[in-house]
């Protein structure tokens, strides 16, 4: 039985949140090289990578004033989705440049929700990619919602769904969040010690 490793790269690390639709390509390249080394040293690990929305998703959400649990207008949902797809494509290409078998998987293609709560999830594609030694690359997305048009699921929320569904299939699951913040934040201050 393999171990599963989920690595979330913060959107603020790979984009400049002060400039809409900006990309920090140097940082993406550095992350890709690090992931390449991780896979070379630990071939037994199955890896899922996720990227945050950064100046792509967050800017578009603000433009449409979409709350994380509020109703999103159809055009707004479509435009937010397209913006996060665009950033994920750039990020996935950075991984491919380092010969990582990165495979973009849109959360909106394997999840639906109703009233902001997960309704249907089908991880068959992700499980197949992992079994074949590939690296699924997910991201925060707008999930089709039966009552709200779309619900915004952060990368962390997508990871939570994946972990809950795959927990019994792996020897262990490790989730790591990487970004440019000084640590885990409690509102605006850094939590110095994280306990159970």
Coordinates of N, CA and C in Angstrom, one line a residue:
X1 N 0.8 -1.2 0.0 CA 0.0 0.0 0.0 C 0.9 1.2 0.0
X2 N 0.6 2.2 -0.9 CA 1.4 3.4 -1.0 C 0.9 4.5 0.0
X3 N 1.8 5.5 0.2 CA 1.5 6.7 0.9 C 1.1 7.7 0.0
X4 N 0.1 8.6 0.4 CA -0.4 9.7 -0.4 C 0.1 11.0 0.1
X5 N 0.6 11.8 -0.7 CA 1.1 13.1 -0.3 C 0.4 14.2 -1.1
X6 N -0.3 15.2 -0.4 CA -1.0 16.3 -1.1 C -0.2 17.6 -0.8
X7 N 0.2 18.3 -1.8 CA 1.0 19.5 -1.6 C 0.2 20.7 -2.2
X8 N -0.2 21.6 -1.4 CA -0.9 22.8 -1.9 C 0.1 24.0 -2.0
X9 N 0.2 24.5 -3.1 CA 1.0 25.7 -3.4 C 0.1 27.0 -3.3
X10 N 0.4 27.8 -2.4 CA -0.5 29.0 -2.2 C -0.5 29.9 -3.5
X11 N -1.6 30.4 -3.8 CA -1.8 31.3 -5.0 C -1.0 32.6 -4.8
X12 N -0.9 33.0 -3.6 CA -0.1 34.2 -3.3 C 1.4 34.0 -3.5
X13 N 1.8 32.8 -3.5 CA 3.3 32.5 -3.7 C 3.6 32.5 -5.2
X14 N 2.7 32.0 -6.1 CA 3.0 31.9 -7.5 C 2.4 33.0 -8.3
X15 N 1.7 33.9 -7.7 CA 1.2 35.1 -8.3 C 1.4 36.3 -7.4
X16 N 1.3 37.5 -8.0 CA 1.3 38.7 -7.2 C -0.1 39.2 -7.0
X17 N -0.6 39.1 -5.8 CA -2.0 39.4 -5.5 C -2.3 40.8 -5.6
X18 N -1.3 41.7 -5.7 CA -1.6 43.1 -5.9 C -1.8 43.5 -7.3
X19 N -1.5 42.5 -8.3 CA -1.7 42.8 -9.7 C -2.5 41.7 -10.3
X20 N -3.7 42.0 -10.8 CA -4.6 41.0 -11.4 C -3.9 40.2 -12.5
X21 N -4.0 38.9 -12.5 CA -3.5 38.0 -13.5 C -2.0 38.1 -13.7
X22 N -1.3 38.3 -12.6 CA 0.2 38.3 -12.7 C 0.7 36.9 -12.3
X23 N 1.8 36.5 -12.8 CA 2.4 35.2 -12.5 C 3.9 35.4 -12.1
X24 N 4.3 34.6 -11.1 CA 5.7 34.6 -10.6 C 6.3 33.3 -11.2
X25 N 6.7 33.4 -12.4 CA 7.3 32.2 -13.1 C 8.5 31.6 -12.5
X26 N 9.4 32.5 -11.9 CA 10.6 32.0 -11.2 C 10.2 31.1 -10.1
X27 N 9.2 31.5 -9.3 CA 8.8 30.7 -8.2 C 8.1 29.4 -8.6
X28 N 7.4 29.5 -9.7 CA 6.8 28.2 -10.2 C 7.9 27.2 -10.6
X29 N 8.9 27.8 -11.3 CA 10.0 26.9 -11.7 C 10.7 26.3 -10.5
X30 N 10.9 27.1 -9.5 CA 11.6 26.6 -8.2 C 10.8 25.5 -7.6
X31 N 9.5 25.7 -7.5 CA 8.6 24.6 -7.0 C 8.6 23.4 -7.8
X32 N 8.6 23.5 -9.1 CA 8.7 22.4 -10.0 C 10.0 21.6 -9.8
X33 N 11.1 22.3 -9.7 CA 12.4 21.6 -9.4 C 12.3 20.8 -8.1
X34 N 11.7 21.5 -7.1 CA 11.6 20.8 -5.7 C 10.7 19.6 -5.8
X35 N 9.6 19.6 -6.5 CA 8.7 18.5 -6.7 C 9.5 17.4 -7.5
X36 N 10.2 17.7 -8.4 CA 11.0 16.8 -9.2 C 12.0 16.0 -8.3
X37 N 12.7 16.7 -7.4 CA 13.6 16.1 -6.4 C 12.8 15.2 -5.5
X38 N 11.7 15.7 -5.0 CA 10.9 14.9 -4.1 C 10.5 13.6 -4.7
X39 N 10.0 13.6 -5.9 CA 9.6 12.4 -6.6 C 10.8 11.4 -6.8
X40 N 12.0 12.0 -7.1 CA 13.2 11.2 -7.4 C 13.6 10.5 -6.1
X41 N 13.5 11.2 -5.0 CA 14.0 10.6 -3.7 C 12.9 9.7 -3.1
X42 N 11.7 9.9 -3.4 CA 10.6 9.1 -2.8 C 9.6 8.5 -3.9
X43 N 10.1 7.6 -4.7 CA 9.2 7.1 -5.8 C 8.0 6.3 -5.3
X44 N 8.1 5.9 -4.0 CA 7.0 5.2 -3.4 C 5.7 6.0 -3.1
X45 N 5.9 7.3 -3.1 CA 4.9 8.3 -2.7 C 4.0 8.6 -3.9
X46 N 2.7 8.6 -3.7 CA 1.7 9.0 -4.7 C 1.5 10.5 -4.4
X47 N 1.5 11.4 -5.4 CA 1.5 12.8 -5.2 C 0.3 13.5 -5.9
X48 N -0.4 14.3 -5.2 CA -1.4 15.2 -5.7 C -1.0 16.6 -5.4
X49 N -0.9 17.5 -6.4 CA -0.5 18.9 -6.2 C -1.7 19.7 -6.4
X50 N -1.9 20.8 -5.6 CA -3.0 21.8 -5.8 C -2.4 23.2 -5.8
X51 N -3.0 24.0 -6.6 CA -2.5 25.4 -6.5 C -3.7 26.3 -6.2
X52 N -3.4 27.4 -5.4 CA -4.4 28.4 -5.1 C -4.8 29.3 -6.2
X53 N -5.8 30.1 -6.0 CA -6.3 31.0 -7.1 C -5.5 32.2 -7.3
X54 N -4.7 32.7 -6.3 CA -3.9 33.9 -6.4 C -4.6 35.0 -7.0
X55 N -3.9 35.8 -7.8 CA -4.4 37.0 -8.4 C -5.3 36.7 -9.6
X56 N -5.5 35.4 -9.9 CA -6.5 35.1 -11.0 C -7.9 34.8 -10.3
X57 N -8.0 33.8 -9.5 CA -9.3 33.5 -8.9 C -9.8 34.6 -7.9
X58 N -8.9 35.1 -7.0 CA -9.3 36.0 -6.0 C -9.8 37.3 -6.7
X59 N -9.1 37.8 -7.7 CA -9.5 39.0 -8.4 C -10.9 38.8 -9.0
X60 N -11.1 37.7 -9.7 CA -12.3 37.5 -10.4 C -13.5 37.3 -9.4
X61 N -13.2 36.6 -8.3 CA -14.3 36.5 -7.2 C -14.7 37.9 -6.7
X62 N -13.7 38.7 -6.4 CA -14.0 40.1 -6.0 C -14.8 40.8 -7.0
X63 N -14.4 40.7 -8.2 CA -15.1 41.4 -9.3 C -16.6 41.0 -9.3
X64 N -16.9 39.8 -9.1 CA -18.3 39.3 -9.1 C -18.9 39.3 -7.7
X65 N -18.1 39.7 -6.7 CA -18.6 39.8 -5.3 C -19.2 38.4 -4.8
X66 N -18.5 37.4 -5.2 CA -19.0 36.0 -4.8 C -18.5 35.6 -3.5
X67 N -19.4 35.4 -2.5 CA -19.0 34.9 -1.2 C -18.7 33.4 -1.3
X68 N -17.9 32.8 -0.5 CA -17.5 31.4 -0.6 C -18.8 30.5 -0.4
X69 N -19.8 31.0 0.3 CA -21.0 30.1 0.4 C -22.2 30.8 -0.3
X70 N -22.0 31.9 -0.9 CA -23.2 32.7 -1.4 C -23.5 32.2 -2.9
X71 N -24.6 32.8 -3.4 CA -25.0 32.5 -4.7 C -24.1 33.2 -5.7
X72 N -23.7 32.5 -6.8 CA -22.9 33.1 -7.8 C -23.7 33.1 -9.1
X73 N -23.8 34.3 -9.7 CA -24.5 34.4 -11.0 C -23.9 33.5 -12.0
X74 N -24.7 33.0 -13.0 CA -24.1 32.0 -14.0 C -22.9 32.6 -14.7
X75 N -22.9 33.8 -15.2 CA -21.8 34.4 -15.9 C -20.6 34.5 -15.0
X76 N -20.8 34.9 -13.7 CA -19.8 35.1 -12.7 C -19.1 33.7 -12.5
X77 N -19.9 32.7 -12.3 CA -19.4 31.4 -12.0 C -18.5 30.9 -13.2
X78 N -19.0 31.2 -14.4 CA -18.2 30.8 -15.6 C -16.9 31.5 -15.7
X79 N -16.9 32.8 -15.4 CA -15.7 33.7 -15.5 C -14.7 33.3 -14.4
X80 N -15.2 33.1 -13.2 CA -14.3 32.7 -12.1 C -13.6 31.4 -12.5
X81 N -14.4 30.4 -12.9 CA -13.9 29.1 -13.3 C -12.8 29.2 -14.4
X82 N -13.1 30.0 -15.4 CA -12.1 30.2 -16.5 C -10.8 30.8 -16.0
X83 N -10.9 31.8 -15.0 CA -9.7 32.4 -14.5 C -8.8 31.4 -13.7
X84 N -9.4 30.5 -12.9 CA -8.6 29.5 -12.2 C -8.1 28.4 -13.1
X85 N -8.8 28.1 -14.2 CA -8.3 27.2 -15.2 C -7.1 27.7 -15.8
X86 N -7.1 29.1 -16.1 CA -5.9 29.7 -16.8 C -4.7 29.6 -15.9
X87 N -4.8 29.9 -14.6 CA -3.6 29.8 -13.7 C -3.2 28.4 -13.6
X88 N -4.1 27.5 -13.5 CA -3.7 26.1 -13.3 C -3.0 25.6 -14.6
X89 N -3.4 26.0 -15.7 CA -2.7 25.7 -17.0 C -1.2 26.2 -17.0
X90 N -1.0 27.4 -16.6 CA 0.3 27.9 -16.5 C 1.2 27.1 -15.5
X91 N 0.6 26.8 -14.3 CA 1.3 26.1 -13.3 C 1.6 24.7 -13.8
X92 N 0.7 24.0 -14.4 CA 0.9 22.7 -14.9 C 2.0 22.6 -15.9
X93 N 2.0 23.6 -16.8 CA 3.1 23.7 -17.8 C 4.4 23.8 -17.2
X94 N 4.5 24.6 -16.1 CA 5.8 24.7 -15.3 C 6.3 23.3 -14.8
X95 N 5.3 22.5 -14.4 CA 5.6 21.2 -13.9 C 6.1 20.3 -15.1
X96 N 5.4 20.4 -16.1 CA 5.7 19.6 -17.3 C 7.1 19.9 -17.9
X97 N 7.5 21.2 -17.8 CA 8.8 21.6 -18.2 C 9.9 20.9 -17.5
X98 N 9.6 20.4 -16.3 CA 10.6 19.7 -15.5 C 10.4 18.2 -15.6
X99 N 9.6 17.8 -16.6 CA 9.4 16.4 -16.9 C 8.6 15.6 -15.8
X100 N 7.8 16.4 -15.1 CA 6.9 15.8 -14.1 C 5.6 15.5 -14.8
X101 N 5.1 14.2 -14.7 CA 3.9 13.8 -15.4 C 2.6 14.5 -14.8
X102 N 2.6 15.8 -14.9 CA 1.5 16.5 -14.3 C 0.2 16.5 -15.2
X103 N -0.9 16.3 -14.5 CA -2.1 16.1 -15.3 C -3.2 17.0 -14.6
X104 N -3.6 18.1 -15.3 CA -4.6 18.9 -14.7 C -6.0 18.3 -14.6
X105 N -6.6 18.4 -13.4 CA -7.9 17.8 -13.1 C -8.8 18.9 -12.5
X106 N -9.8 19.3 -13.2 CA -10.7 20.3 -12.7 C -11.6 19.8 -11.7
X107 N -11.6 20.3 -10.5 CA -12.6 19.8 -9.5 C -14.0 19.9 -9.9
X108 N -14.3 20.9 -10.8 CA -15.7 21.0 -11.2 C -16.1 19.8 -12.2
X109 N -15.1 19.0 -12.6 CA -15.4 17.9 -13.4 C -15.7 16.6 -12.6
X110 N -15.3 16.6 -11.3 CA -15.5 15.4 -10.5 C -16.4 15.7 -9.2
X111 N -16.9 16.9 -9.1 CA -17.7 17.2 -7.9 C -18.9 18.1 -8.3
X112 N -20.0 17.8 -7.6 CA -21.1 18.8 -7.6 C -21.6 19.1 -6.2
X113 N -22.3 20.1 -6.0 CA -22.8 20.5 -4.7 C -24.3 20.9 -4.7
X114 N -24.9 21.0 -3.6 CA -26.2 21.6 -3.4 C -26.2 22.4 -2.1
X115 N -26.6 23.6 -2.2 CA -26.6 24.6 -1.1 C -25.3 24.7 -0.5
X116 N -24.2 24.6 -1.3 CA -22.9 24.8 -0.8 C -22.2 23.5 -0.2
X117 N -23.0 22.4 -0.2 CA -22.5 21.2 0.4 C -22.2 20.2 -0.7
X118 N -21.1 19.4 -0.5 CA -20.7 18.4 -1.5 C -21.9 17.4 -1.7
X119 N -22.2 17.2 -2.9 CA -23.3 16.3 -3.2 C -22.8 15.0 -3.9
X120 N -22.1 15.1 -5.0 CA -21.5 14.0 -5.7 C -20.0 14.2 -5.9
X121 N -19.3 13.1 -5.7 CA -17.8 13.1 -6.0 C -17.5 11.8 -6.7
X122 N -16.7 11.9 -7.7 CA -16.2 10.8 -8.5 C -14.7 10.9 -8.7
X123 N -13.9 10.2 -7.9 CA -12.4 10.3 -8.0 C -11.8 9.3 -8.8
X124 N -12.5 8.6 -9.7 CA -12.0 7.5 -10.5 C -10.8 8.0 -11.4
X125 N -10.9 9.2 -12.0 CA -9.8 9.7 -12.8 C -8.6 10.0 -12.0
X126 N -8.7 10.6 -10.8 CA -7.6 10.9 -9.9 C -6.9 9.6 -9.5
X127 N -7.7 8.6 -9.1 CA -7.2 7.3 -8.6 C -6.4 6.6 -9.7
X128 N -6.9 6.7 -11.0 CA -6.3 6.1 -12.1 C -5.0 6.8 -12.4
X129 N -4.9 8.1 -12.4 CA -3.7 8.8 -12.6 C -2.7 8.5 -11.5
X130 N -3.1 8.4 -10.3 CA -2.1 8.0 -9.2 C -1.6 6.6 -9.4
X131 N -2.5 5.7 -9.8 CA -2.0 4.3 -10.0 C -1.0 4.2 -11.1
X132 N -1.1 5.1 -12.1 CA -0.2 5.1 -13.2 C 1.0 6.0 -13.0
X133 N 1.2 6.4 -11.8 CA 2.4 7.2 -11.4 C 2.4 8.6 -11.9
X134 N 1.2 9.1 -12.2 CA 1.1 10.5 -12.7 C 0.8 11.4 -11.5
X135 N 0.8 12.7 -11.7 CA 0.6 13.7 -10.7 C -0.6 14.5 -11.0
X136 N -1.8 14.2 -10.4 CA -3.0 15.1 -10.6 C -2.7 16.5 -10.1
X137 N -3.1 17.5 -10.8 CA -2.9 18.9 -10.3 C -4.3 19.5 -10.3
X138 N -4.8 19.7 -9.1 CA -6.1 20.3 -8.8 C -6.0 21.7 -8.4
X139 N -7.1 22.4 -8.1 CA -7.0 23.8 -7.8 C -8.4 24.2 -7.2
X140 N -8.4 25.4 -6.5 CA -9.7 25.9 -6.1 C -10.5 26.2 -7.3
X141 N -11.8 25.9 -7.2 CA -12.7 26.0 -8.4 C -14.1 26.4 -8.0
X142 N -14.9 26.7 -9.0 CA -16.4 26.8 -8.8 C -17.0 25.5 -9.1
X143 N -17.7 24.9 -8.1 CA -18.3 23.6 -8.3 C -19.8 23.8 -8.7
X144 N -20.2 23.1 -9.8 CA -21.6 23.3 -10.1 C -22.5 23.0 -8.9
X145 N -23.5 23.9 -8.6 CA -24.3 23.7 -7.5 C -25.8 23.7 -7.9
X146 N -26.5 22.8 -7.4 CA -27.9 22.6 -7.9 C -28.8 23.8 -7.5
X147 N -28.5 24.5 -6.4 CA -29.3 25.6 -6.0 C -28.6 27.0 -6.1
X148 N -27.3 27.0 -6.1 CA -26.6 28.3 -6.1 C -25.9 28.6 -7.4
X149 N -26.1 27.9 -8.4 CA -25.4 28.0 -9.7 C -24.0 27.4 -9.6
X150 N -23.2 27.9 -8.6 CA -21.9 27.5 -8.3 C -21.5 27.8 -6.9
X151 N -20.7 26.9 -6.3 CA -20.1 27.1 -5.0 C -18.6 27.1 -5.1
X152 N -18.0 28.1 -4.5 CA -16.5 28.2 -4.6 C -15.9 27.3 -3.6
X153 N -15.1 26.4 -4.1 CA -14.4 25.4 -3.2 C -12.9 25.8 -3.3
X154 N -12.3 26.2 -2.2 CA -10.9 26.5 -2.1 C -10.1 25.2 -2.4
X155 N -8.8 25.3 -2.7 CA -8.0 24.2 -2.8 C -8.0 23.3 -1.6
X156 N -8.0 24.0 -0.4 CA -8.0 23.3 0.9 C -9.3 22.4 1.0
X157 N -10.4 23.0 0.5 CA -11.7 22.2 0.5 C -11.7 21.1 -0.4
X158 N -11.1 21.2 -1.6 CA -10.9 20.2 -2.6 C -10.1 19.1 -1.9
X159 N -9.0 19.4 -1.3 CA -8.1 18.5 -0.6 C -8.9 17.7 0.4
X160 N -9.7 18.4 1.2 CA -10.4 17.7 2.3 C -11.4 16.6 1.7
X161 N -12.0 16.9 0.6 CA -12.9 16.0 -0.1 C -12.0 14.8 -0.5
X162 N -10.9 15.0 -1.2 CA -10.0 13.9 -1.6 C -9.5 13.1 -0.5
X163 N -9.1 13.7 0.6 CA -8.5 13.0 1.7 C -9.6 12.1 2.3
X164 N -10.8 12.7 2.5 CA -11.9 11.9 3.1 C -12.3 10.7 2.3
X165 N -12.2 10.8 1.0 CA -12.6 9.7 0.1 C -11.5 8.7 -0.1
X166 N -10.3 9.1 0.1 CA -9.2 8.1 -0.2 C -8.5 7.6 1.1
X167 N -9.0 8.0 2.2 CA -8.3 7.7 3.5 C -8.1 6.2 3.7
X168 N -9.0 5.4 3.3 CA -8.9 4.0 3.5 C -8.1 3.3 2.5
X169 N -7.7 4.0 1.4 CA -7.0 3.3 0.3 C -5.5 3.5 0.4
X170 N -5.0 4.3 1.4 CA -3.5 4.5 1.5 C -3.0 4.2 2.9
X171 N -1.8 3.9 2.9 CA -1.1 3.6 4.2 C -1.1 4.8 5.1
X172 N -0.9 5.9 4.5 CA -0.9 7.2 5.2 C -1.1 8.3 4.3
X173 N -1.7 9.4 4.8 CA -1.9 10.6 3.9 C -1.2 11.8 4.6
X174 N -0.4 12.5 3.9 CA 0.2 13.8 4.4 C -0.2 14.9 3.6
X175 N -0.6 16.0 4.2 CA -1.1 17.2 3.5 C -0.1 18.3 4.0
X176 N 0.5 19.0 3.0 CA 1.4 20.1 3.2 C 0.9 21.4 2.5
X177 N 0.9 22.5 3.2 CA 0.5 23.8 2.6 C 1.8 24.6 2.5
X178 N 2.1 25.1 1.3 CA 3.3 25.9 1.1 C 2.9 27.2 0.5
X179 N 3.5 28.3 1.1 CA 3.2 29.6 0.6 C 4.2 30.6 1.1
X180 N 3.9 31.9 1.0 CA 4.9 32.9 1.4 C 4.5 33.6 2.7
X181 N 3.5 33.0 3.4 CA 3.1 33.6 4.7 C 4.1 33.1 5.8
X182 N 4.2 33.8 6.9 CA 5.2 33.4 7.9 C 4.8 32.2 8.8
X183 N 3.6 31.6 8.5 CA 3.1 30.5 9.2 C 1.6 30.4 9.1
X184 N 1.0 29.6 10.0 CA -0.5 29.5 10.1 C -1.0 30.8 10.8
X185 N -2.0 31.4 10.2 CA -2.5 32.7 10.7 C -3.8 32.5 11.4
X186 N -3.9 33.2 12.5 CA -5.2 33.3 13.3 C -5.6 34.8 13.1
X187 N -6.5 35.0 12.2 CA -6.9 36.3 11.7 C -5.6 37.0 11.1
X188 N -4.9 37.8 11.9 CA -3.7 38.5 11.3 C -2.4 38.1 12.0
X189 N -2.5 37.4 13.1 CA -1.3 37.0 13.8 C -0.9 35.6 13.6
X190 N 0.4 35.3 13.7 CA 0.9 34.0 13.4 C 0.7 33.1 14.7
X191 N 0.2 31.9 14.5 CA 0.1 31.0 15.6 C 1.4 30.3 15.8
X192 N 2.1 30.5 16.9 CA 3.4 30.1 17.1 C 3.5 28.6 17.3
X193 N 2.5 27.9 17.9 CA 2.5 26.5 18.1 C 1.2 25.9 17.7
X194 N 1.3 24.9 16.8 CA 0.1 24.2 16.4 C 0.0 22.9 17.2
X195 N -1.1 22.7 17.9 CA -1.3 21.5 18.7 C -2.5 20.7 18.1
X196 N -2.7 19.5 18.6 CA -3.8 18.7 18.1 C -5.1 19.3 18.4

